[in-house]
mmCIF file of C-alpha atoms in Angstrom:
data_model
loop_
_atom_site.group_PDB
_atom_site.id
_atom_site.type_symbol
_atom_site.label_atom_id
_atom_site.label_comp_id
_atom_site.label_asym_id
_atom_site.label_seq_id
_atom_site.Cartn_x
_atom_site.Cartn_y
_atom_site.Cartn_z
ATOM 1 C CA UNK J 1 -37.364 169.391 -35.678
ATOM 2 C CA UNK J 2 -38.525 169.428 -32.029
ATOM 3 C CA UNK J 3 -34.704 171.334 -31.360
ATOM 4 C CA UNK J 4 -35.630 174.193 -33.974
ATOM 5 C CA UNK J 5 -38.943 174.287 -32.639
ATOM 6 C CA UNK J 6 -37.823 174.830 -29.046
ATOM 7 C CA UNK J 7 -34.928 177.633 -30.048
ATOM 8 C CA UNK J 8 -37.164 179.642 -32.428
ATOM 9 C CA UNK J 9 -40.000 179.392 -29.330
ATOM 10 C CA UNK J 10 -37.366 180.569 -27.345
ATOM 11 C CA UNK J 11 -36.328 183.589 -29.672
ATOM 12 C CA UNK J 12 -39.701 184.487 -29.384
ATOM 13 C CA UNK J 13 -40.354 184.334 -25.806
ATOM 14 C CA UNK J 14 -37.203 186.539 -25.182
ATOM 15 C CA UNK J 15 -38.311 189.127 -27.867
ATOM 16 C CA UNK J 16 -41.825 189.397 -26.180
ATOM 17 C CA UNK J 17 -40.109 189.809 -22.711
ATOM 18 C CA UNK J 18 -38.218 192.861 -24.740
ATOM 19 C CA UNK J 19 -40.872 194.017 -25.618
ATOM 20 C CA UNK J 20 -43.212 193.809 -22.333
ATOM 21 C CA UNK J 21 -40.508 195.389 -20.371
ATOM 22 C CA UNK J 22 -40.179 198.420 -22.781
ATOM 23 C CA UNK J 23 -44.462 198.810 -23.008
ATOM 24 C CA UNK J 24 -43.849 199.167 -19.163
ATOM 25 C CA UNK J 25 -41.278 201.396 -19.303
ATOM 26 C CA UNK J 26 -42.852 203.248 -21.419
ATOM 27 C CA UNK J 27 -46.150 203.248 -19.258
ATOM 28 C CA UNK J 28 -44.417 203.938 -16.255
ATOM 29 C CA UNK J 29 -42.553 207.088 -18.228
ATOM 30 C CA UNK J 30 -45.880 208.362 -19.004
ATOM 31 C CA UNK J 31 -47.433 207.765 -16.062
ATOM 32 C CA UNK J 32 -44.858 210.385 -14.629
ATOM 33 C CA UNK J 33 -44.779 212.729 -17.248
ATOM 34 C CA UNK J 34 -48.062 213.435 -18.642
ATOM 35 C CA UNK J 35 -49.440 214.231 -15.469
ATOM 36 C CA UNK J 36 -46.770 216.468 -14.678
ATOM 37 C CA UNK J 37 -47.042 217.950 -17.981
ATOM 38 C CA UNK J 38 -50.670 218.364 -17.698
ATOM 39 C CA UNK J 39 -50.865 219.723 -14.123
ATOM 40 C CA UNK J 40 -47.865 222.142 -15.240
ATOM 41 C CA UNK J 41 -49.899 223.446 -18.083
ATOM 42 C CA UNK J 42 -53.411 223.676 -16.861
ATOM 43 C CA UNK J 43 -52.249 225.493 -13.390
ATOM 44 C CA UNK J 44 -53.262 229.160 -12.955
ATOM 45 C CA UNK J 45 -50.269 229.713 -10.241
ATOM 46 C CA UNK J 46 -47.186 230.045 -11.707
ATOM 47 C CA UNK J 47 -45.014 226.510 -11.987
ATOM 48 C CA UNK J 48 -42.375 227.574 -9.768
ATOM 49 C CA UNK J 49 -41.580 230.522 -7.353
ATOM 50 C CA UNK J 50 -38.607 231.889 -8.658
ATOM 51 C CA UNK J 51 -36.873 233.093 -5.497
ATOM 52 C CA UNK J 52 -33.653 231.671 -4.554
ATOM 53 C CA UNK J 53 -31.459 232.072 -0.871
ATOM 54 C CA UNK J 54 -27.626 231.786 -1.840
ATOM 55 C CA UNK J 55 -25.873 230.942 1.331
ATOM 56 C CA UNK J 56 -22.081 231.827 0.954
ATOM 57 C CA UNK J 57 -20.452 229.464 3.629
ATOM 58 C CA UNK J 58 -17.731 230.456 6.142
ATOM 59 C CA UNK J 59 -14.362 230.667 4.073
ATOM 60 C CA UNK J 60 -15.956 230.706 0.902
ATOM 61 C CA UNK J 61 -16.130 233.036 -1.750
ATOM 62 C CA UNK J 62 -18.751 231.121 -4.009
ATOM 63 C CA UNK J 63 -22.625 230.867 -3.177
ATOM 64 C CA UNK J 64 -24.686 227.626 -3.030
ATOM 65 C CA UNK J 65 -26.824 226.437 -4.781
ATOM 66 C CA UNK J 66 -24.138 226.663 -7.793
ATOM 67 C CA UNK J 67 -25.996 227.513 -10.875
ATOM 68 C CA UNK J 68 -25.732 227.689 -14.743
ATOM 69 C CA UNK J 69 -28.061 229.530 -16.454
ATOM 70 C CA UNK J 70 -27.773 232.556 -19.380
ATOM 71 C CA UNK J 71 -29.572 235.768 -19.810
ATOM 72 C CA UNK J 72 -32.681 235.569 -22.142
ATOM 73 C CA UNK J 73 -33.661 239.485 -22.654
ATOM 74 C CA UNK J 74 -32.026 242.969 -22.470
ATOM 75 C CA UNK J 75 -32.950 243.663 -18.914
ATOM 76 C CA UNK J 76 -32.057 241.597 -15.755
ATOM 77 C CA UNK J 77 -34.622 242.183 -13.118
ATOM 78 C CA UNK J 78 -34.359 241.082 -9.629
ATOM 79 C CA UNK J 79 -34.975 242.125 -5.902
ATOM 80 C CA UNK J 80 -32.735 241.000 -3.147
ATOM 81 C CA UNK J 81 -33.142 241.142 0.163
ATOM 82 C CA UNK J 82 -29.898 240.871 2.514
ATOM 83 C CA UNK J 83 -30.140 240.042 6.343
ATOM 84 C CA UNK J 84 -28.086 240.531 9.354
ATOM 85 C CA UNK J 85 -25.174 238.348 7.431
ATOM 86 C CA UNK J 86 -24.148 241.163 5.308
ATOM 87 C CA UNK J 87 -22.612 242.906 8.533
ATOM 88 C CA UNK J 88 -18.668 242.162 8.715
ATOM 89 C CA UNK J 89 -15.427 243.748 10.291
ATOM 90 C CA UNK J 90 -12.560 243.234 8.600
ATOM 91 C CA UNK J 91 -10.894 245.979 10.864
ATOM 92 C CA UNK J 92 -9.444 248.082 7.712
ATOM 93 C CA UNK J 93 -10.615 250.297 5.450
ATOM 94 C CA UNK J 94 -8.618 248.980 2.247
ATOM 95 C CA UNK J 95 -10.395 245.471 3.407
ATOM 96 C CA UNK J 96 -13.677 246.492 4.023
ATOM 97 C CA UNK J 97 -13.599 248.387 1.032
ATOM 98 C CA UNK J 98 -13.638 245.411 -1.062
ATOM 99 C CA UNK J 99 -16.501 244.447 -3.802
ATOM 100 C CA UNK J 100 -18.671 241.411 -2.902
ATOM 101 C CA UNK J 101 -20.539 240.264 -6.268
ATOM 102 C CA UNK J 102 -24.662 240.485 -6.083
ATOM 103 C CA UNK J 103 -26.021 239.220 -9.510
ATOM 104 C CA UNK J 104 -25.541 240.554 -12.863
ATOM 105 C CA UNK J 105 -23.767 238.479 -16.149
ATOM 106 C CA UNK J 106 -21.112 237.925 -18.749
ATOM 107 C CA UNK J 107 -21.487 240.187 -21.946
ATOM 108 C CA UNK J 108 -21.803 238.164 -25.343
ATOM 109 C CA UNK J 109 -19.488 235.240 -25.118
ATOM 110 C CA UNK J 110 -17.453 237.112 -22.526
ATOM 111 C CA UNK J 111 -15.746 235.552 -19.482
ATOM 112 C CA UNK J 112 -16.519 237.779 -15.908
ATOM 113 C CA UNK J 113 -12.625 239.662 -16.072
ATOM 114 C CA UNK J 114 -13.408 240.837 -19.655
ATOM 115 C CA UNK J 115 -16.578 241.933 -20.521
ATOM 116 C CA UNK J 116 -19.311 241.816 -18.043
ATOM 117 C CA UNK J 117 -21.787 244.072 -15.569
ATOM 118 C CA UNK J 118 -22.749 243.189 -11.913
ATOM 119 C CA UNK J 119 -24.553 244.708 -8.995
ATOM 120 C CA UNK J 120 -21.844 244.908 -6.154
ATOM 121 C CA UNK J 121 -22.180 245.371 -2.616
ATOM 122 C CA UNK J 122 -20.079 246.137 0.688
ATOM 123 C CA UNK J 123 -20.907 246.778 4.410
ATOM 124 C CA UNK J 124 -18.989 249.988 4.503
ATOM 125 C CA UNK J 125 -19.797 253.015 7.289
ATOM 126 C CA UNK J 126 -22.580 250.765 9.005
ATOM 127 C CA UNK J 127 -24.636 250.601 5.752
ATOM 128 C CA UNK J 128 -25.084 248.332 3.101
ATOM 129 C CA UNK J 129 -23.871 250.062 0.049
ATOM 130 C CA UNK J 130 -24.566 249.001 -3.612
ATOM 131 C CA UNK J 131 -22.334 249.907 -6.376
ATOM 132 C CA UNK J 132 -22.357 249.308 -10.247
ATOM 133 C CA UNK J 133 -19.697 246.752 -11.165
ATOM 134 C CA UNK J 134 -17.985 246.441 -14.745
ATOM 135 C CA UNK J 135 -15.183 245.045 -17.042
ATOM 136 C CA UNK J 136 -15.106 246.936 -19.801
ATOM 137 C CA UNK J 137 -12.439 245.143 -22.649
ATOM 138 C CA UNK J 138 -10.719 243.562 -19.398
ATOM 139 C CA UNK J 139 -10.777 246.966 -17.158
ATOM 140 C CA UNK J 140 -12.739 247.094 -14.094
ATOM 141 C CA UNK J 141 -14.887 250.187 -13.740
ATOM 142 C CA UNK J 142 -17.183 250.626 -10.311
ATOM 143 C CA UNK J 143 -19.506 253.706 -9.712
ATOM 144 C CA UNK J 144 -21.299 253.740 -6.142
ATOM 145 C CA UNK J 145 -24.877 253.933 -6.783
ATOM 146 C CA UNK J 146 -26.576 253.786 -3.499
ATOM 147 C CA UNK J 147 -27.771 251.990 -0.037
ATOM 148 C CA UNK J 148 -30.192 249.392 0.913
ATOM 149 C CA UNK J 149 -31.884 248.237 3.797
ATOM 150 C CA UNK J 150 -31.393 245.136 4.900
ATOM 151 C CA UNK J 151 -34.168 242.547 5.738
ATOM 152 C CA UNK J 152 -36.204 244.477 3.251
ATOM 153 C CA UNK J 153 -36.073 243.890 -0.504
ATOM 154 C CA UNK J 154 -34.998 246.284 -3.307
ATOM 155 C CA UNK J 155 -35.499 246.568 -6.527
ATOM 156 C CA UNK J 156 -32.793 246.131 -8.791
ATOM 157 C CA UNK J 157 -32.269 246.310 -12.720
ATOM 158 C CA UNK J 158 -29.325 245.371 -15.333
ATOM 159 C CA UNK J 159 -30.494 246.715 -19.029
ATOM 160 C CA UNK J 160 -28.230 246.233 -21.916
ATOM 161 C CA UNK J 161 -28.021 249.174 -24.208
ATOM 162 C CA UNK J 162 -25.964 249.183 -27.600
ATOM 163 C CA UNK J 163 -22.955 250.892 -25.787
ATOM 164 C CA UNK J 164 -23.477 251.327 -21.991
ATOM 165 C CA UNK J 165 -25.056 249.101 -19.071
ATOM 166 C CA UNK J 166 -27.910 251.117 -17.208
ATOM 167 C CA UNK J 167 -27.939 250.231 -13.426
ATOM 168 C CA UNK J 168 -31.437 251.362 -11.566
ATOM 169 C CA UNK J 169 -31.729 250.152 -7.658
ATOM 170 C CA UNK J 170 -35.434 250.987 -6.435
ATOM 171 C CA UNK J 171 -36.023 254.476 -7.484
ATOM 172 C CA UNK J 172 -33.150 256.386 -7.636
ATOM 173 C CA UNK J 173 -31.986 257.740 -10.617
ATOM 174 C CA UNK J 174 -30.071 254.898 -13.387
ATOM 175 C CA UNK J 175 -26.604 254.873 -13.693
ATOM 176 C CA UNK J 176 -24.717 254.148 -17.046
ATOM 177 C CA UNK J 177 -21.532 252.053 -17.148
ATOM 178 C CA UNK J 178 -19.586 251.709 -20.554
ATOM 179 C CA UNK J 179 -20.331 248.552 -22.341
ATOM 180 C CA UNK J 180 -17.628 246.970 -25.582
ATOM 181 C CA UNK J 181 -18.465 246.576 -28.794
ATOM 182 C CA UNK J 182 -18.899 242.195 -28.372
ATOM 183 C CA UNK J 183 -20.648 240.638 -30.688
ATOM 184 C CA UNK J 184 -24.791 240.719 -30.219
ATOM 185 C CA UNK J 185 -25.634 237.200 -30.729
ATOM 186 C CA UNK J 186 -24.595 234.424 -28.238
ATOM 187 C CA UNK J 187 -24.312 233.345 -24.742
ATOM 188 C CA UNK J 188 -24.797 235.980 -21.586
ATOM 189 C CA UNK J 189 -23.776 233.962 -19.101
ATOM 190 C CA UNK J 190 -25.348 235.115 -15.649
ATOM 191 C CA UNK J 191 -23.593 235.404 -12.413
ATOM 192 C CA UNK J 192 -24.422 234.951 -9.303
ATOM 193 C CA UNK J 193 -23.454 236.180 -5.448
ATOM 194 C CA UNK J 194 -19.843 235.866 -4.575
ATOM 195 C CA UNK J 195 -18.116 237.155 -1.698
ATOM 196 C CA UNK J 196 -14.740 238.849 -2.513
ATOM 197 C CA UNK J 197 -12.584 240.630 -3.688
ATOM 198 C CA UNK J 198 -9.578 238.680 -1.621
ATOM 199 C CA UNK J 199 -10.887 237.912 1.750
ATOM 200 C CA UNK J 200 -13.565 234.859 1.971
ATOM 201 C CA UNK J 201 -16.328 235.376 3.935
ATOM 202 C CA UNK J 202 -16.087 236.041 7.875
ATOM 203 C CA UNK J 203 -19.045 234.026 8.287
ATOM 204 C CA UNK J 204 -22.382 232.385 6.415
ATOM 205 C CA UNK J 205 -23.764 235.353 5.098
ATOM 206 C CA UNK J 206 -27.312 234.963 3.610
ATOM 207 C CA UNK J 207 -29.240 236.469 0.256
ATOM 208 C CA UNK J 208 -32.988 236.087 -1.123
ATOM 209 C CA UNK J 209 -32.959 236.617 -4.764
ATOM 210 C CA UNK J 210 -36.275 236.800 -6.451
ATOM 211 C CA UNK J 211 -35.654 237.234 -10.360
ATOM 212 C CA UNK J 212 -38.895 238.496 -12.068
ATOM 213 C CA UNK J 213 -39.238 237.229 -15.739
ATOM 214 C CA UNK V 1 -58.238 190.088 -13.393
ATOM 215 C CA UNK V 2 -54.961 190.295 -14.130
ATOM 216 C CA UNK V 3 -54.858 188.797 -17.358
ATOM 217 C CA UNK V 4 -57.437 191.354 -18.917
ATOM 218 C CA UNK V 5 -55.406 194.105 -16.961
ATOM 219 C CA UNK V 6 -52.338 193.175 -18.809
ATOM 220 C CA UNK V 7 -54.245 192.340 -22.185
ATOM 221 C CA UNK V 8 -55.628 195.898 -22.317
ATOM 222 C CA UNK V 9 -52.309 197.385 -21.557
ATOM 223 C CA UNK V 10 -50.220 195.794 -23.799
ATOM 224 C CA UNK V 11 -53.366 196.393 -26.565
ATOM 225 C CA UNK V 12 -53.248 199.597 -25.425
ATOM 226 C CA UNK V 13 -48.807 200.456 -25.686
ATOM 227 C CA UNK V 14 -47.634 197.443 -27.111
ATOM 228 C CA UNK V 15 -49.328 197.981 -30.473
ATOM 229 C CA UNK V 16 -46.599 198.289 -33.340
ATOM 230 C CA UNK V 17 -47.363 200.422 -36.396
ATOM 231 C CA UNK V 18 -45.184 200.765 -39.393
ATOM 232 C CA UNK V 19 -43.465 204.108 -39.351
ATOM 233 C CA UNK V 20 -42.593 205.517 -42.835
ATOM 234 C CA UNK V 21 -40.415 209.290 -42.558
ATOM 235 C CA UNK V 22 -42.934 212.313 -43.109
ATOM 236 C CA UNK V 23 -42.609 215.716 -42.410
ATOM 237 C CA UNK V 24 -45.304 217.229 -39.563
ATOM 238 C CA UNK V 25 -46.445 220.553 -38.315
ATOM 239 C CA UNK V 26 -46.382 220.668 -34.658
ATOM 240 C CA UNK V 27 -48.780 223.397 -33.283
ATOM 241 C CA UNK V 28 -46.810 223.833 -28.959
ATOM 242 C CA UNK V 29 -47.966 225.472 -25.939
ATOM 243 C CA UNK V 30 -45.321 225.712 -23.542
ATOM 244 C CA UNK V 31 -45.429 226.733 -19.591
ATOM 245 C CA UNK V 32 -42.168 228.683 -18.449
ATOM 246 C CA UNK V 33 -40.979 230.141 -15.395
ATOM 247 C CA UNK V 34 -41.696 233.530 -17.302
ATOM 248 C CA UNK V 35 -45.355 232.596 -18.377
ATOM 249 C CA UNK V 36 -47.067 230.764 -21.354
ATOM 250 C CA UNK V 37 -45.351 230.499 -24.891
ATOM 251 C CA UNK V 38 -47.168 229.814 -28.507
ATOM 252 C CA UNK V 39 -45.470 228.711 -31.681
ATOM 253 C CA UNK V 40 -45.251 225.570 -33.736
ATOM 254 C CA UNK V 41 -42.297 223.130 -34.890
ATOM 255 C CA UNK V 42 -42.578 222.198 -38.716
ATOM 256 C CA UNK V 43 -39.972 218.569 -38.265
ATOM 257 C CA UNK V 44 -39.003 215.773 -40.496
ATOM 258 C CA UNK V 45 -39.147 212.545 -38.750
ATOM 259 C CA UNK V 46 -37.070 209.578 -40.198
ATOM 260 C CA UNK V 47 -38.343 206.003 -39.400
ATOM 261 C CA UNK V 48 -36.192 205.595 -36.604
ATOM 262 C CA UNK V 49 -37.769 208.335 -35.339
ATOM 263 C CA UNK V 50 -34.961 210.659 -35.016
ATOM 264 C CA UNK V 51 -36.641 214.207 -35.676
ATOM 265 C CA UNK V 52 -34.971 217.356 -36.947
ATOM 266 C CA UNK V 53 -37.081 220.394 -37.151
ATOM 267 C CA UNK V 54 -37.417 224.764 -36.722
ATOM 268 C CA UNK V 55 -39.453 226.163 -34.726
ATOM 269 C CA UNK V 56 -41.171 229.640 -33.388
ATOM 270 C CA UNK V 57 -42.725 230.300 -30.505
ATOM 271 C CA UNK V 58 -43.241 233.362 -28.130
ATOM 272 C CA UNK V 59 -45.324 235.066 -25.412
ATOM 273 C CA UNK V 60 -48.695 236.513 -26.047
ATOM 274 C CA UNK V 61 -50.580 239.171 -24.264
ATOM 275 C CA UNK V 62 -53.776 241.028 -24.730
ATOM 276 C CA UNK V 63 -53.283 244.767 -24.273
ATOM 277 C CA UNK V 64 -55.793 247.445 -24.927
ATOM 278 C CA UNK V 65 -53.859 247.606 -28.477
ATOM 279 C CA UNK V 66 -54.501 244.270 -29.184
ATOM 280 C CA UNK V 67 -52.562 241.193 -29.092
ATOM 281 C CA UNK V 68 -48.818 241.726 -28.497
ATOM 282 C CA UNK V 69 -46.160 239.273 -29.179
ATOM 283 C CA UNK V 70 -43.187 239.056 -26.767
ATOM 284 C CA UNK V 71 -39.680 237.128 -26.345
ATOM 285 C CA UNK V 72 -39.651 235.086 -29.311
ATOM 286 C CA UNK V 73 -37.830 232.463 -29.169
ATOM 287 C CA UNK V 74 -36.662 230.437 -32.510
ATOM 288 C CA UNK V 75 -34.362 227.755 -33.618
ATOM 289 C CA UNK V 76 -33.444 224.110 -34.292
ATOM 290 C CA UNK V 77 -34.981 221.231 -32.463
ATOM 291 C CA UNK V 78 -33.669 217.673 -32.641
ATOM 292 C CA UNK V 79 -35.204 214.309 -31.192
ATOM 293 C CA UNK V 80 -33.680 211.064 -30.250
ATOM 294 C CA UNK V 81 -35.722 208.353 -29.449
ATOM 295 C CA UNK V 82 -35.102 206.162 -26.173
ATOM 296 C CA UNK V 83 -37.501 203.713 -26.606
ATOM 297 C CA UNK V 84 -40.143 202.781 -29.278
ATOM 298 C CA UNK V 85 -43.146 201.012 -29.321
ATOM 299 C CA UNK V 86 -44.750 202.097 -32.143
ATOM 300 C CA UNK V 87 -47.955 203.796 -30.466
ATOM 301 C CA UNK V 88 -45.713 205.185 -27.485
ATOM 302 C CA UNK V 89 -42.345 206.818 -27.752
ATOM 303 C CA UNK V 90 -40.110 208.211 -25.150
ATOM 304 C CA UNK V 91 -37.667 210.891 -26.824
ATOM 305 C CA UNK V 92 -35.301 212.569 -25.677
ATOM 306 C CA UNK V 93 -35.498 216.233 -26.957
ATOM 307 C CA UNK V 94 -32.740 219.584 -27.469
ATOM 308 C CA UNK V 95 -33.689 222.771 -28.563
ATOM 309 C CA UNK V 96 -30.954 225.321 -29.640
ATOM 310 C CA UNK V 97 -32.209 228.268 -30.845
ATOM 311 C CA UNK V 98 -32.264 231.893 -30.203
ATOM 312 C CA UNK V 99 -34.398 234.440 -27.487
ATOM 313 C CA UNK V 100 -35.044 237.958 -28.229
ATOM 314 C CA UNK V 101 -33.008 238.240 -31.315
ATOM 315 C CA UNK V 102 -29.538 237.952 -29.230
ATOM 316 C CA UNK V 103 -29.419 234.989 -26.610
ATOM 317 C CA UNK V 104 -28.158 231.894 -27.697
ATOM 318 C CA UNK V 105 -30.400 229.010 -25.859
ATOM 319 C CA UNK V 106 -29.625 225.637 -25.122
ATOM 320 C CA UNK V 107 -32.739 223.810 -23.610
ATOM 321 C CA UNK V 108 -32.999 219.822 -22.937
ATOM 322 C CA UNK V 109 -35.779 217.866 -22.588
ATOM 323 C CA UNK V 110 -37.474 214.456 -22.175
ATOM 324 C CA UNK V 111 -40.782 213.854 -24.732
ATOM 325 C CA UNK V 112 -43.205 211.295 -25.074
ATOM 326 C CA UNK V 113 -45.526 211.053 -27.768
ATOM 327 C CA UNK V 114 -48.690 209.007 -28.209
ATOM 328 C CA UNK V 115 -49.909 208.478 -31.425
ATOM 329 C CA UNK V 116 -53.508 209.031 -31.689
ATOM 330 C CA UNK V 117 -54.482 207.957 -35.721
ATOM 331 C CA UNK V 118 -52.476 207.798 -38.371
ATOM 332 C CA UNK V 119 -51.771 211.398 -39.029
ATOM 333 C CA UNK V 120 -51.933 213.198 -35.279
ATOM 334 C CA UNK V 121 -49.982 212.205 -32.235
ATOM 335 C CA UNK V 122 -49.403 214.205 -29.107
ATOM 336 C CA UNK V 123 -46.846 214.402 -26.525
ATOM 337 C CA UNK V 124 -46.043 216.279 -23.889
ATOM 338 C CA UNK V 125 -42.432 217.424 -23.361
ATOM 339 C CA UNK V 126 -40.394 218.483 -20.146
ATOM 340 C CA UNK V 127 -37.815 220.748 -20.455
ATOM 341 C CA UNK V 128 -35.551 223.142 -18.225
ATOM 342 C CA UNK V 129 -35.950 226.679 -19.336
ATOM 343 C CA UNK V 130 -34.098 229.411 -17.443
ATOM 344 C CA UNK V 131 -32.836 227.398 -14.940
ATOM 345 C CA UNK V 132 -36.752 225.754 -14.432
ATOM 346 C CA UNK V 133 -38.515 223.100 -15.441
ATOM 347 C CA UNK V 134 -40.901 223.904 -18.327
ATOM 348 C CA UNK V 135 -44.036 221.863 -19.373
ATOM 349 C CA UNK V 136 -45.094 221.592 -22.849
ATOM 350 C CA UNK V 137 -48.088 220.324 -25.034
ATOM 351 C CA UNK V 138 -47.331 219.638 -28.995
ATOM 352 C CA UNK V 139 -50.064 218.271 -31.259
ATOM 353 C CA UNK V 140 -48.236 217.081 -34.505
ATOM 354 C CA UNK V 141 -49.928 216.743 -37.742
ATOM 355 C CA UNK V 142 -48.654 214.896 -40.490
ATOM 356 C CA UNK V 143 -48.334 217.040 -44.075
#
């Protein structure tokens, strides 16, 4: 008798230790979230800054920080702002020619080599020049559109139409690019700086992205 | 000291109350990276407390016109829960739905809802929206 009184006293015990540990897991969940929830919600600022500096490493083609993340309207707004990193020599024109990848995205549930638009850029005739970037059905279609300063930002928009991409930079005039019939709902992948064409890049070469929502 | 402490907490989250499956409205305010969203959630909450549900939501502004609607954003929502304790419940929360008619939108987050009376409990829900952390307030009602 004294044996079944001991186990089921035992059951019990173990059961409220379950259960003490989850209340304080539970407490110590809340006591992290709701605040953050609640500071989140009743700030006037906006939660988070949303500028971003990709740093493409020495040898690299890819930017850090490495990000996922999918278009959520028809237009992709942005300013970027390039420093003294964008300057290179590759010592030849067919080199130095080459397309370095600003922002822009996939088309509907498109990878980058088939259907896609992207802001381009290349240090070309001691200027930074930006050009319009496609792959139209798996084709690759570029279109200079103009030339930045650097250490300053500029203005740059991506709009979707029903068949072409419009390109603005600051206030020039747009530029249309020829966009596939893919289908309208699904993911737009966005994409993000990358240095290349072939060659890596000479050296860390710095960009500020701000997106504006 | 300690003992009343620890009495009023557990009082306070260990209380257990017998969940039956209803279906709620859940009027949301959310904080994104691209400024404040409205909608509600109408879900259907087993037991268990596994939660399936649609929801609306979108910006509002105030223009000279009136009030404007902007980037809706509608879908399915689904809730797991991570740990119960009847009053308090940590869930873990996905919302796939759809932005501006064409962009497919996967967006995770981590809930916890108190349960205030019977029929209303709140919780506040963090998610990652467009690559940033959103905050969000639901109030769900019971129907």
């Amino acid at each position: 008798m004294e044996n079944e009184y001991n186990i089921m006293n035992e059951i019990y015990f173990e059961r409220i230790k379950h259960s003490r540990i989850m209340s304080w897991m539970l407490f110590i969940a809340n006591l992290i979230l709701v605040p953050m929830v609640v500071l989140m919600l009743w700030g006037c600022e906006p939660a988070v800054e949303p500028t971003r500096e990709f740093i493409i490493r020495k040898g690299d083609h890819y930017a850090s920080p490495t990000l996922s993340e999918s278009l959520q309207s028809r237009k992709l707004v942005f300013e970027a702002k390039f420093n003294e990193s964008a300057v290179y020599d590759f010592g030849s024109d067919a080199l130095q020619s080459n397309k370095n990848k600003l922002m822009g995205f996939c088309d509907s549930n498109s990878l980058p080599h088939q259907n896609s638009a992207r802001f381009a850029w290349q240090w070309y005739n001691n200027r930074l020049e930006i050009y319009a970037y496609c792959y139209f059905k798996g084709e690759r279609q570029e279109q200079f559109i103009g030339v930045v300063p650097i250490n300053e930002y500029s203005h740059y928009e991506l709009e979707l139409s029903n068949d072409h991409y419009i390109f603005k930079l600051n206030d020039q005039a747009p530029v249309l690019m020829k966009r596939a019939n893919t289908n309208e709902v699904g993911t737009y992948f966005k994409l993000w700086p990358y240095f290349g064409g072939h060659i890596a890049a000479p050296h860390d070469v710095t960009i500020d992205i701000k997106t504006i929502y | 000291m300690k003992k009343i402490i620890l009495l009023i907490l557990e009082v306070t989250f260990f209380a257990v109350v017998a969940n039956a499956q209803h279906i709620s409205l859940v009027p949301t305010v959310e904080k994104t990276v691209a400024g404040n969203q409205y909608g509600s959630l109408l879900v259907f909450q087993t037991k268990r407390l596994w939660s399936i549900g649609g929801f609306y939501q979108s910006s509002v502004t105030r223009t000279s016109e009136g009030i404007q609607t902007s980037n809706p954003f509608y879908g399915v929502s689904i809730s797991a829960p991570l740990v119960r304790s009847g009053k308090i419940n940590l869930l873990a929360n996905g919302r796939v739905g759809v932005v501006n008619e064409d962009f497919l939108v996967v967006v995770p987050g981590l809930e916890t809802e108190v349960k205030i009376s019977r029929s209303i409990s709140v919780s506040s829900l963090m998610s990652i929206r467009m690559s940033y952390p959103s905050a969000a307030l639901r109030i769900a009602i019971k129907i």
